[in-house]
Short mmCIF file of C-alpha atoms and ligand atoms in Angstrom, two decimals:
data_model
loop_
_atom_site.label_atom_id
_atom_site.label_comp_id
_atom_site.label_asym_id
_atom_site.label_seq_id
_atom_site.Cartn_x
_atom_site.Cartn_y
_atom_site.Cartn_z
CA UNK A 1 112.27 116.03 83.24
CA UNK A 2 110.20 112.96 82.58
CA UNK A 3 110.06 110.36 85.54
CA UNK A 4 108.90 107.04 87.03
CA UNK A 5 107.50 106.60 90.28
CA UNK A 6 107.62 103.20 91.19
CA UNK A 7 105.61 102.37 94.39
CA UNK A 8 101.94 104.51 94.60
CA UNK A 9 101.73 104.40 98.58
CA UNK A 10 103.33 107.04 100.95
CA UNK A 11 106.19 108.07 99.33
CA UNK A 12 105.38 107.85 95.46
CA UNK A 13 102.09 109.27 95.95
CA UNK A 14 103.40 112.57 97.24
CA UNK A 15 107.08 112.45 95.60
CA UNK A 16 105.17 112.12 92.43
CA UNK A 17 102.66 114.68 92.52
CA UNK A 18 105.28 117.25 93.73
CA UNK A 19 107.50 116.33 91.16
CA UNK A 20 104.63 117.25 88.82
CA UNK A 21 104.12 120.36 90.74
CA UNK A 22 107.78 121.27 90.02
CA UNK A 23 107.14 120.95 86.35
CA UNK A 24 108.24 117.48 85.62
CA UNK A 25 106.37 114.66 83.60
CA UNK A 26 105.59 111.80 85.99
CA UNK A 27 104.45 108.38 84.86
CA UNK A 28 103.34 106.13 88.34
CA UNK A 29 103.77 102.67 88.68
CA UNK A 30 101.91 100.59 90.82
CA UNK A 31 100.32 96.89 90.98
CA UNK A 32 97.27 98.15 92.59
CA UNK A 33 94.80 98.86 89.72
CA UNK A 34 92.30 101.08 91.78
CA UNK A 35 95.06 103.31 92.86
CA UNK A 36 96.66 103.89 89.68
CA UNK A 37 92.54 104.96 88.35
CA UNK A 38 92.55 107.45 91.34
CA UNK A 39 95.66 108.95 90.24
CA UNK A 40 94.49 109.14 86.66
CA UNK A 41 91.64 110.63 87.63
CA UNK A 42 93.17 113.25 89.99
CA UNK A 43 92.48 112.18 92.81
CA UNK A 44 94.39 110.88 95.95
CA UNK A 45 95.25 107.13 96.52
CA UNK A 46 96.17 107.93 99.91
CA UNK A 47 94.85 110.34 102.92
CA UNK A 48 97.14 113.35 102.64
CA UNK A 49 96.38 116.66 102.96
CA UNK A 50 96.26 118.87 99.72
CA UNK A 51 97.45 115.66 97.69
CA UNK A 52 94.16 115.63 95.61
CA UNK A 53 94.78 119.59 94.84
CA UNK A 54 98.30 118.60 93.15
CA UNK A 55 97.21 115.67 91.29
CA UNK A 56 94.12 117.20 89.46
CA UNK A 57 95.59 120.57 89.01
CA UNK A 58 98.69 118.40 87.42
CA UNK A 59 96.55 115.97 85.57
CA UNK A 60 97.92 116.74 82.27
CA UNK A 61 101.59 116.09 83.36
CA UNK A 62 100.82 112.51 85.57
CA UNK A 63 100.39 109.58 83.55
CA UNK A 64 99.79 105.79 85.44
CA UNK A 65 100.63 102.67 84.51
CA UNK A 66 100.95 99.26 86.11
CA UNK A 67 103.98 98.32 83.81
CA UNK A 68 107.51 99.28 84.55
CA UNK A 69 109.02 98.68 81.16
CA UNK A 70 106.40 101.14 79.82
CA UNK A 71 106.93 103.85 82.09
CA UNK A 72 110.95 103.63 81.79
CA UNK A 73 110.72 103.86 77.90
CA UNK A 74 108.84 106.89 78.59
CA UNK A 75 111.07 108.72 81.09
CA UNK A 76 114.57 109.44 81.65
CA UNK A 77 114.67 108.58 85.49
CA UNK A 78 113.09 106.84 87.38
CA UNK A 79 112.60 107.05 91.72
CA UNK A 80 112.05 103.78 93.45
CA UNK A 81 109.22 104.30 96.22
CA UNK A 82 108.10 101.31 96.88
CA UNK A 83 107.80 99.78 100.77
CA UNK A 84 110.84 98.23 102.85
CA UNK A 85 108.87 96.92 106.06
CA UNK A 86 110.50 94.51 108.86
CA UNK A 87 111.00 91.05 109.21
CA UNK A 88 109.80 88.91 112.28
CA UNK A 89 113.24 90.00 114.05
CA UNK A 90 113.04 93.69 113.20
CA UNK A 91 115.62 93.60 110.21
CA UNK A 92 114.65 95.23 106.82
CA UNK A 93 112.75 93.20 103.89
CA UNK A 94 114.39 94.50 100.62
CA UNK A 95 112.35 91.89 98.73
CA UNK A 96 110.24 94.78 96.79
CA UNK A 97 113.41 96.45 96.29
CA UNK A 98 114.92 93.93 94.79
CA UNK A 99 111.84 92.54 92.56
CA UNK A 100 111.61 96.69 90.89
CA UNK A 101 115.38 96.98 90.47
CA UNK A 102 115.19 93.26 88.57
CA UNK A 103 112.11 94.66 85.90
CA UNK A 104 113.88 97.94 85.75
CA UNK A 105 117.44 96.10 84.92
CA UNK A 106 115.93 94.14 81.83
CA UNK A 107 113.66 97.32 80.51
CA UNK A 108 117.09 99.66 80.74
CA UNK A 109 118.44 96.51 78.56
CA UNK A 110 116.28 97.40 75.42
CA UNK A 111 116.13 101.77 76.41
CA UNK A 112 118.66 103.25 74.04
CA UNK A 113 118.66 106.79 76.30
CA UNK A 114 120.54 107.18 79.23
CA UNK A 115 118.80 106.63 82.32
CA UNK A 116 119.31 107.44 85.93
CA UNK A 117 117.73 105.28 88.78
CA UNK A 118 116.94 106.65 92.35
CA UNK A 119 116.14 104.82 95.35
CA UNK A 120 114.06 106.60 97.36
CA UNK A 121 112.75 104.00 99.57
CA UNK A 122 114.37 103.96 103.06
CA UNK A 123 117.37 101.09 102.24
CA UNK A 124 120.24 100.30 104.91
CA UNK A 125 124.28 101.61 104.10
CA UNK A 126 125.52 99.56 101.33
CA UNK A 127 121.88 98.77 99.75
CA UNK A 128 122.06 100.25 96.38
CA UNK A 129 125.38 99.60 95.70
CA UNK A 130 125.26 95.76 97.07
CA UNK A 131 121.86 94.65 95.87
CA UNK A 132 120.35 97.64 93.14
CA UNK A 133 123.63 98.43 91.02
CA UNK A 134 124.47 94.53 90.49
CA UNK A 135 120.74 93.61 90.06
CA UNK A 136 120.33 96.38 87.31
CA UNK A 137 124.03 95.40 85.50
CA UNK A 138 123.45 92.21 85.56
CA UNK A 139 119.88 92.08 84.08
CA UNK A 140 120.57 94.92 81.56
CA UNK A 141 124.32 94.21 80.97
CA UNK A 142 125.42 97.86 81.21
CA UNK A 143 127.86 99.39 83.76
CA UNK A 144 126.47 101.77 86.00
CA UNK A 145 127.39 105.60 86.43
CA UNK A 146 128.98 104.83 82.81
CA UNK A 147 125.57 103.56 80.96
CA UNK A 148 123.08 104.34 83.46
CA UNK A 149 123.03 106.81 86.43
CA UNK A 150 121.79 105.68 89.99
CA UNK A 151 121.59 107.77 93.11
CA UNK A 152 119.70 107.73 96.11
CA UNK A 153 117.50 110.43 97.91
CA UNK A 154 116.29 109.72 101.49
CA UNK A 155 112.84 111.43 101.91
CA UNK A 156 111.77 113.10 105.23
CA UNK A 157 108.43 113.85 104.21
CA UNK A 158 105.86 113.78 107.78
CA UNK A 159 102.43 112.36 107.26
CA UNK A 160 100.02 114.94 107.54
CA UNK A 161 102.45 117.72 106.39
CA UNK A 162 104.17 115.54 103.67
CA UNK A 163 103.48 118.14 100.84
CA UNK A 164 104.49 120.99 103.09
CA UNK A 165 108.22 119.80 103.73
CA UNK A 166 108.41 118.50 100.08
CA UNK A 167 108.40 122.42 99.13
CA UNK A 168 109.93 123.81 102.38
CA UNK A 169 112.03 120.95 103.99
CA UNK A 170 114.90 121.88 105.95
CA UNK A 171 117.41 120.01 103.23
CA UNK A 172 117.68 118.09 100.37
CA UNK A 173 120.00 115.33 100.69
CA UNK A 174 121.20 113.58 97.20
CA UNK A 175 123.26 110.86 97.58
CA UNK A 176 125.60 110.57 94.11
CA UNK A 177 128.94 108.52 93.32
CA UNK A 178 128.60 110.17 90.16
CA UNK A 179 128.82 113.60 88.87
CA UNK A 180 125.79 112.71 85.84
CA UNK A 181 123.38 111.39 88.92
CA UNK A 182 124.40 113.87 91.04
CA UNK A 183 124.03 116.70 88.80
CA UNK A 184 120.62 115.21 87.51
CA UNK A 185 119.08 115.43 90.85
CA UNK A 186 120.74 118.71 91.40
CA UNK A 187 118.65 119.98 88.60
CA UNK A 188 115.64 118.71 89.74
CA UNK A 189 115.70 120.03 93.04
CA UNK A 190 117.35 123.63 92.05
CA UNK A 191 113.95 125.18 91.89
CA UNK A 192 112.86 124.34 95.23
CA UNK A 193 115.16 126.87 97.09
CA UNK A 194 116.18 124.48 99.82
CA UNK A 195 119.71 123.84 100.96
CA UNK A 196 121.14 120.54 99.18
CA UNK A 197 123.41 118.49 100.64
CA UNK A 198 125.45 116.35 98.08
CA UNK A 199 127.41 113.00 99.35
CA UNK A 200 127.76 109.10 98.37
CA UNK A 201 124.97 106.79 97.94
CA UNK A 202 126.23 105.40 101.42
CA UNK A 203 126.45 108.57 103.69
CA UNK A 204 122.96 109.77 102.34
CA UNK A 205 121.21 106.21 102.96
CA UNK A 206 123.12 106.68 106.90
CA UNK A 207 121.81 110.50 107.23
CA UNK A 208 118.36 109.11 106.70
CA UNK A 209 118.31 106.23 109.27
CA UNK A 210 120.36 108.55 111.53
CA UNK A 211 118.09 111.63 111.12
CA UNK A 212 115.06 108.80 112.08
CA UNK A 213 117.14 107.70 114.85
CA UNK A 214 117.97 110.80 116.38
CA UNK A 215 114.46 112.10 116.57
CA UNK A 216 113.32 108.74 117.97
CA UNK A 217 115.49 109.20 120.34
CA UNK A 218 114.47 112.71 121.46
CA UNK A 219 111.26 111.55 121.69
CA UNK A 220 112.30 108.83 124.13
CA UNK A 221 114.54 111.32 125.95
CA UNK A 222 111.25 113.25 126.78
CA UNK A 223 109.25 110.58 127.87
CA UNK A 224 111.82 109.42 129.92
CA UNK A 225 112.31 113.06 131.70
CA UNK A 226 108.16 113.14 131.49
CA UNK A 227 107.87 110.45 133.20
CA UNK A 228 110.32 111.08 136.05
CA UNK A 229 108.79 114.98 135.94
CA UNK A 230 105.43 113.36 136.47
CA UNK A 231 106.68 111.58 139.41
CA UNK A 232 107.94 115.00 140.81
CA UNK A 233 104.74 117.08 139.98
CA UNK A 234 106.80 119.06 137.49
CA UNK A 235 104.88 119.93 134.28
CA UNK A 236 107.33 118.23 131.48
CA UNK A 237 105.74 120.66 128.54
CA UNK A 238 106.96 123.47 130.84
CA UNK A 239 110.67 121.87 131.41
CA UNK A 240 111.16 121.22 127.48
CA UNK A 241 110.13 124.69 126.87
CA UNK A 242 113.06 126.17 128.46
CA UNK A 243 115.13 123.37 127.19
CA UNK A 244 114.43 123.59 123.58
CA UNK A 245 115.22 127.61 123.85
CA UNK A 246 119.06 126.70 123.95
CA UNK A 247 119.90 126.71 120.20
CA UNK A 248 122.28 123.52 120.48
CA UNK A 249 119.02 121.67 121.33
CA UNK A 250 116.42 123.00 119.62
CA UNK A 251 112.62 123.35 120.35
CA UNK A 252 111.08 120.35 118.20
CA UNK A 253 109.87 116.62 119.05
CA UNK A 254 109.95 117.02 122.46
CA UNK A 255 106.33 116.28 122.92
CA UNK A 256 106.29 113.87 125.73
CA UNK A 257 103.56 111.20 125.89
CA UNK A 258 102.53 107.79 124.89
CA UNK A 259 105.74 107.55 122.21
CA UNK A 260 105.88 107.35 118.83
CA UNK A 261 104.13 104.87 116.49
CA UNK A 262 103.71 105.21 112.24
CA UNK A 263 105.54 103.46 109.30
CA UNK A 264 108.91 104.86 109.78
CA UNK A 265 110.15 105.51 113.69
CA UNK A 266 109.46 102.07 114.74
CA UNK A 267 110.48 100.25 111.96
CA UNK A 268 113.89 102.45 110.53
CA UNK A 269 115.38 101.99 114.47
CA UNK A 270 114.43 98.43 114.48
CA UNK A 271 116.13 97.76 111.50
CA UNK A 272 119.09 100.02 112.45
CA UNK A 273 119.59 97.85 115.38
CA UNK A 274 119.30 94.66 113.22
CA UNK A 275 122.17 95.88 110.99
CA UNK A 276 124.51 97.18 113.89
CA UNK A 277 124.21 93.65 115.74
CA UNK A 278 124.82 91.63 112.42
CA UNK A 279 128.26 93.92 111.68
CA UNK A 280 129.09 92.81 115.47
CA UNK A 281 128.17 96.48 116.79
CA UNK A 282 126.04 97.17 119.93
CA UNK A 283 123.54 99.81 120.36
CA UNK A 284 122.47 100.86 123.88
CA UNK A 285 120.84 103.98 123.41
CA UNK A 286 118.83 102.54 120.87
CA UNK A 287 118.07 99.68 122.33
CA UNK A 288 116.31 102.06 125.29
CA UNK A 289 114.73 103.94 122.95
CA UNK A 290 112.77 101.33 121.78
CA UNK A 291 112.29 99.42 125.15
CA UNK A 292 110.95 103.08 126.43
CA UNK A 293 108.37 103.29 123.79
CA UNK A 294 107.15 100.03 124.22
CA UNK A 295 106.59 101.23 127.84
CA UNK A 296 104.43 104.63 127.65
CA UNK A 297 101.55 103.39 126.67
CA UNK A 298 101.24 101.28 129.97
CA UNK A 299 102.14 104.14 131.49
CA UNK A 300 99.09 105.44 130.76
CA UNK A 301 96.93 102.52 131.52
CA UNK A 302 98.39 102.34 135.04
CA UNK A 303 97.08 105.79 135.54
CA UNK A 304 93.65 104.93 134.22
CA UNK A 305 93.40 102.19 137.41
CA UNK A 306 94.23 104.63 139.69
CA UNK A 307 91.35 106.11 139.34
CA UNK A 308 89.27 103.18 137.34
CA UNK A 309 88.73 99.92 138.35
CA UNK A 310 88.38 99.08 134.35
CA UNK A 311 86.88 95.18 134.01
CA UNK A 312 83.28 95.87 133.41
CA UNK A 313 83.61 99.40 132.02
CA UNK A 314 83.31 100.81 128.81
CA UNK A 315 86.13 102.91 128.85
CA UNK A 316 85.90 106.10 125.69
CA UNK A 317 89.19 106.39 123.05
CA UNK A 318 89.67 109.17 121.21
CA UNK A 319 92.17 108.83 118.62
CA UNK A 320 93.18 105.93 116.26
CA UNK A 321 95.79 106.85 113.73
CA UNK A 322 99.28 106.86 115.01
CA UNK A 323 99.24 111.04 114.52
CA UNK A 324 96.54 113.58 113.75
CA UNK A 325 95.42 114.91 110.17
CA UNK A 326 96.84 110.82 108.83
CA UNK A 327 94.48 107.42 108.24
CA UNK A 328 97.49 105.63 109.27
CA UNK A 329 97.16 103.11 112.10
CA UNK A 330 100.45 101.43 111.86
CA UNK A 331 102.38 100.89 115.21
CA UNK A 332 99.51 103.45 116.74
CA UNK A 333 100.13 103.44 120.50
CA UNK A 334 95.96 102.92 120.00
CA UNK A 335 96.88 99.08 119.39
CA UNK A 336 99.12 98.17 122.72
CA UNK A 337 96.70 100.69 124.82
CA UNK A 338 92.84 99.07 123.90
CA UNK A 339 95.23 95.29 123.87
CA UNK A 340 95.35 96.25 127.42
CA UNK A 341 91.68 97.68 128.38
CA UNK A 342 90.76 94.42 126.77
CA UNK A 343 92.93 91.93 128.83
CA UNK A 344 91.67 93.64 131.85
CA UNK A 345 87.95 93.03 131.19
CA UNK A 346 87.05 96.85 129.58
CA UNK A 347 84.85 97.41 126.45
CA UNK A 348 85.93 100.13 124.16
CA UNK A 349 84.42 102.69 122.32
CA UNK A 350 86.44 104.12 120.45
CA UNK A 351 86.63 107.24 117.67
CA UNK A 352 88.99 108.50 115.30
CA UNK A 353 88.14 110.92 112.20
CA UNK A 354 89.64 108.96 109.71
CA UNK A 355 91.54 106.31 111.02
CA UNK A 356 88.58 103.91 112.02
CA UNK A 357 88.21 101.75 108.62
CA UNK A 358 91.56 101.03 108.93
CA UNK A 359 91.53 99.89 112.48
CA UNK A 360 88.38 98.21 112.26
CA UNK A 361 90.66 95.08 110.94
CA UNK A 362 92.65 94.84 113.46
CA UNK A 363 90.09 95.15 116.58
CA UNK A 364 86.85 93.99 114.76
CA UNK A 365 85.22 93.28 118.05
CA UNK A 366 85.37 96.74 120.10
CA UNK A 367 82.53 99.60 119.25
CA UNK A 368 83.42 102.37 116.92
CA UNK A 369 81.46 105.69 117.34
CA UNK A 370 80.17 108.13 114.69
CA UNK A 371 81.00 111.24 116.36
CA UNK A 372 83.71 112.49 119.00
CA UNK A 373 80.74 113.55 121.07
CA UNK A 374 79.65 110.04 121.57
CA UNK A 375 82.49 109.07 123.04
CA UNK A 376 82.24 111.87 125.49
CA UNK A 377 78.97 109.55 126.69
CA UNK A 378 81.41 107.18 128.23
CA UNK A 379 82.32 108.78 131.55
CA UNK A 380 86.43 107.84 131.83
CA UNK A 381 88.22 108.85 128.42
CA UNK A 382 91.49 107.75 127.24
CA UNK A 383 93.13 110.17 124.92
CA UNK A 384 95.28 108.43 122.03
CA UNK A 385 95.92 110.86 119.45
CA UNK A 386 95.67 114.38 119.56
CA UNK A 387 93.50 115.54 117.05
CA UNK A 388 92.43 119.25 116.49
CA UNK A 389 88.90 118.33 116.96
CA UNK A 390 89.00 116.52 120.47
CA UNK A 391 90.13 120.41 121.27
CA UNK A 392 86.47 121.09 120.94
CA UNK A 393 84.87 118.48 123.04
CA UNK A 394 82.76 118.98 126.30
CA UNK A 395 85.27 117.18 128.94
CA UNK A 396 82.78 118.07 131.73
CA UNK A 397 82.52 115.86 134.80
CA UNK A 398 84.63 113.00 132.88
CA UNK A 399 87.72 111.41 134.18
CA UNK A 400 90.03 112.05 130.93
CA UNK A 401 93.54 110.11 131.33
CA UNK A 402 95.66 111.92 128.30
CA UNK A 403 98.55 110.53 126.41
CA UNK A 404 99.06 113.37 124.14
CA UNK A 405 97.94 116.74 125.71
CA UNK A 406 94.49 118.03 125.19
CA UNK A 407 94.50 121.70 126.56
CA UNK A 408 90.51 122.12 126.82
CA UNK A 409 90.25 118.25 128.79
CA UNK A 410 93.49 119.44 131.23
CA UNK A 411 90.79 122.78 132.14
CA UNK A 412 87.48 121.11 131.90
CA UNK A 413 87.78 117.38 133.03
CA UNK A 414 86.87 116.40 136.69
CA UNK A 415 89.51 114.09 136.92
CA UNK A 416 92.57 114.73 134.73
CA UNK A 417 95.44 112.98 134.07
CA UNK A 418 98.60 113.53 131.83
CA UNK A 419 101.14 110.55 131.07
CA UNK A 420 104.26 113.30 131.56
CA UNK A 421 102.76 116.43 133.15
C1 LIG B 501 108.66 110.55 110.34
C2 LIG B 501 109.79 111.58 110.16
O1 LIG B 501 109.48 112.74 110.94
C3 LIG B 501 110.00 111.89 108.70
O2 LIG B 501 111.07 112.81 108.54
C4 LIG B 501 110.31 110.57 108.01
O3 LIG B 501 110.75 110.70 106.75
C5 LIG B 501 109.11 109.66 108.14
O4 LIG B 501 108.91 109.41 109.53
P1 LIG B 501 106.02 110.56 110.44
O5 LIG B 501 106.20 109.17 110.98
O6 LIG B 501 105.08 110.77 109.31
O7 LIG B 501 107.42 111.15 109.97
O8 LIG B 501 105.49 111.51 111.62
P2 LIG B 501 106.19 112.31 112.84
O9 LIG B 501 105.54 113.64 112.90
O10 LIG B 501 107.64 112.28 112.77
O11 LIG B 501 105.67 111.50 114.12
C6 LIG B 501 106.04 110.13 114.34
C7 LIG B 501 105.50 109.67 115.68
O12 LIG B 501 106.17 110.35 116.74
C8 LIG B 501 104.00 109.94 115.90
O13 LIG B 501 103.42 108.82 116.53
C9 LIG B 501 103.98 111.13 116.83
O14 LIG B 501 102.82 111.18 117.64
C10 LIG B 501 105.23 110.89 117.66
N1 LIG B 501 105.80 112.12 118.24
C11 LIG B 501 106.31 113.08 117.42
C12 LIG B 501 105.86 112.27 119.62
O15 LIG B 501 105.42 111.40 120.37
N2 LIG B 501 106.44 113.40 120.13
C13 LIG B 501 106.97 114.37 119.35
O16 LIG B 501 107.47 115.37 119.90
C14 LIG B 501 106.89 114.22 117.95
#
């Protein structure tokens, strides 16, 4: 097939180049002129592993543009990836959404083939048939699923492992009021192997925020038993191990800690919340699962001044992005954790392997180290993210306080610490 990617961040970056994988032709699209040179080039415009591997050994396939028009004259379909962040309030801004679907609307206007539209960016129930379908009728004057196809397909693609559950995801889920959209993704995805799950546009746009929601939620869950295990001297990695061994619960994110942070948790309940209380709905458990998240990383804080008096202290982080093997700092727990060693009169130093150029931005004033190992000078340690590295480190006579489990700092350290064991 021959396809669009519109958006060259998170999503289209790695949709794309596995696409290409797959066999397909893939034009990019993207406003950002130094990305689409990097893709051109074959190399990454993001941090992800083996994403520079695909897009050079694929070169010949990928073409990048930055005009839409272009790139749907050239293809056949085309997957909207670009962002959906939150508002002030924690409701969903479609305004990218709904600027693409616009330029896309008037090119399908002059494209004599048929054409089917995806929406692959994370949109609320009701988005692409409320706002895409009558933005691309009315600016190309043809009649959806009769003219042009459109579908959606939620991703669940995890930073760090994104190109890994492209190829070996649990499902894919295609979400198709017709049988021409539906059948066109069908064929796309056939050669994967993976289980698809076909529906309407609405159900699949609800499995993804529900599937966010739900794993959000478990993570909550533990932190919530973590912290009351912690309270009881009861190792919560050792309760969640005999949990997850019952089938109807399952082993996975259970890892108790500091909570969850990144580009999708955070914002996908938010907005999920935003939606339910504007249709008149109310949603407690959600609700808690944000309001425990907020709270962990306190949690760990208030362990640090049991044993630290921190004003006047440099006090060591290690760990910046909001998960190991990603660059990504957005809604890290590292942002309301060194807010707080701040307000209480600390200096940081902090370290993350990647993640620091992006932070820098955001706390321009606290030291960054060069290495792990200078951290490791400091002699109380805060442990943010839990990087393979930091497994290597020399805990030695430190006071380590850990939000995310560090097996060689729980043996070595002199003082140690967990946030839910
Ligand atoms: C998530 C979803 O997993 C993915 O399916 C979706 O499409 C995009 O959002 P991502 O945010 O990249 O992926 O990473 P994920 O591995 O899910 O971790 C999110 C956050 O939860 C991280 O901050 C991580 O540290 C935290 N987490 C995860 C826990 O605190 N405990 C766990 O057990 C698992």
């Amino acid at each position: 097939m021959k396809i669009s990617i519109i958006g060259t961040g998170y999503v289209g970056a790695v949709t794309g180049a596995c696409l290409a994988e797959l066999g397909n032709h893939v034009v990019f699209v993207g406003r950002n002129k130094e990305k689409l040179d990097l893709i051109r080039s074959g190399k990454s415009p993001i941090y992800e592993r083996n994403l520079d591997d695909l897009l050079l050994k694929n070169q010949e396939r990928i073409h990048a543009t930055s005009s839409i028009p272009d790139a749907i004259h050239q293809t056949n379909s085309t997957f909207i990836c670009v962002g959906t962040p939150s508002n002030k309030d924690g409701s969903i801004d479609l305004r990218q959404v709904e600027d693409v679907s616009s330029v896309i609307g008037s090119a399908l206007c002059s494209s004599p083939d048929y054409h089917t539209i995806v929406v692959k960016s994370t949109v609320l129930p009701g988005t692409t048939e409320e706002l895409v379908l009558p933005i691309l009728e009315h600016e190309s004057g043809k009649k959806a699923y009769v003219d042009f196809g459109l579908a959606t397909n939620p991703e669940f693609l995890k930073e760090g492992t994104a190109i890994e559950d492209f190829f070996h995801g649990d499902r894919v889920i295609i979400g198709a009021n017709d049988t021409n959209s539906r059948s066109t993704l069908q064929n796309l995805y056939i050669p994967l192997d993976i289980p698809i799950y076909s529906t309407s546009i609405k159900t699949a746009e609800m499995i993804k925020y529900t599937s966010n929601a739900f794993l959000a939620t478990k993570i909550s869950f533990a932190n919530e038993i973590g912290n009351l295990c912690k309270k009881m001297g009861i190792d919560s990695y050792d309760v969640f191990q005999g949990v997850g061994m019952d089938t109807r619960i399952g082993p996975h994110f259970f890892r108790s800690g500091i909570g969850f942070g990144g580009s999708c948790f955070p914002k996908d309940v938010q907005a999920l919340i935003a939606h339910a209380r504007a249709v008149g709905e109310e949603t407690r458990i959600l609700n808690a699962v944000i309001q425990t998240n907020n709270e962990q990383p306190g949690k760990l804080i208030n362990l640090l001044k049991k044993h630290v008096y921190p004003a006047g202290k440099t006090i060591g982080i290690l760990g910046l992005a909001f998960k190991p093997d990603s660059d990504d700092v957005r809604e890290s727990r590292a942002i309301p954790i060194i807010t707080d060693l701040l307000n209480e009169g600390a200096s940081v130093l902090a370290y993350d392997p990647v993640a620091m150029e992006n932070f820098r931005p955001l706390f321009p004033s606290i030291t960054y180290a060069k290495t792990a190992g200078e951290v490791l000078k400091c002699d109380t340690i805060l442990i943010v993210t839990e990087w393979k590295e930091f497994e290597d480190l020399d805990y030695k006579n430190r006071i380590v306080i850990d939000g995310r489990r560090i097996a060689k700092a729980i043996d070595e350290a002199a003082i140690y610490e967990g946030v839910c064991w």
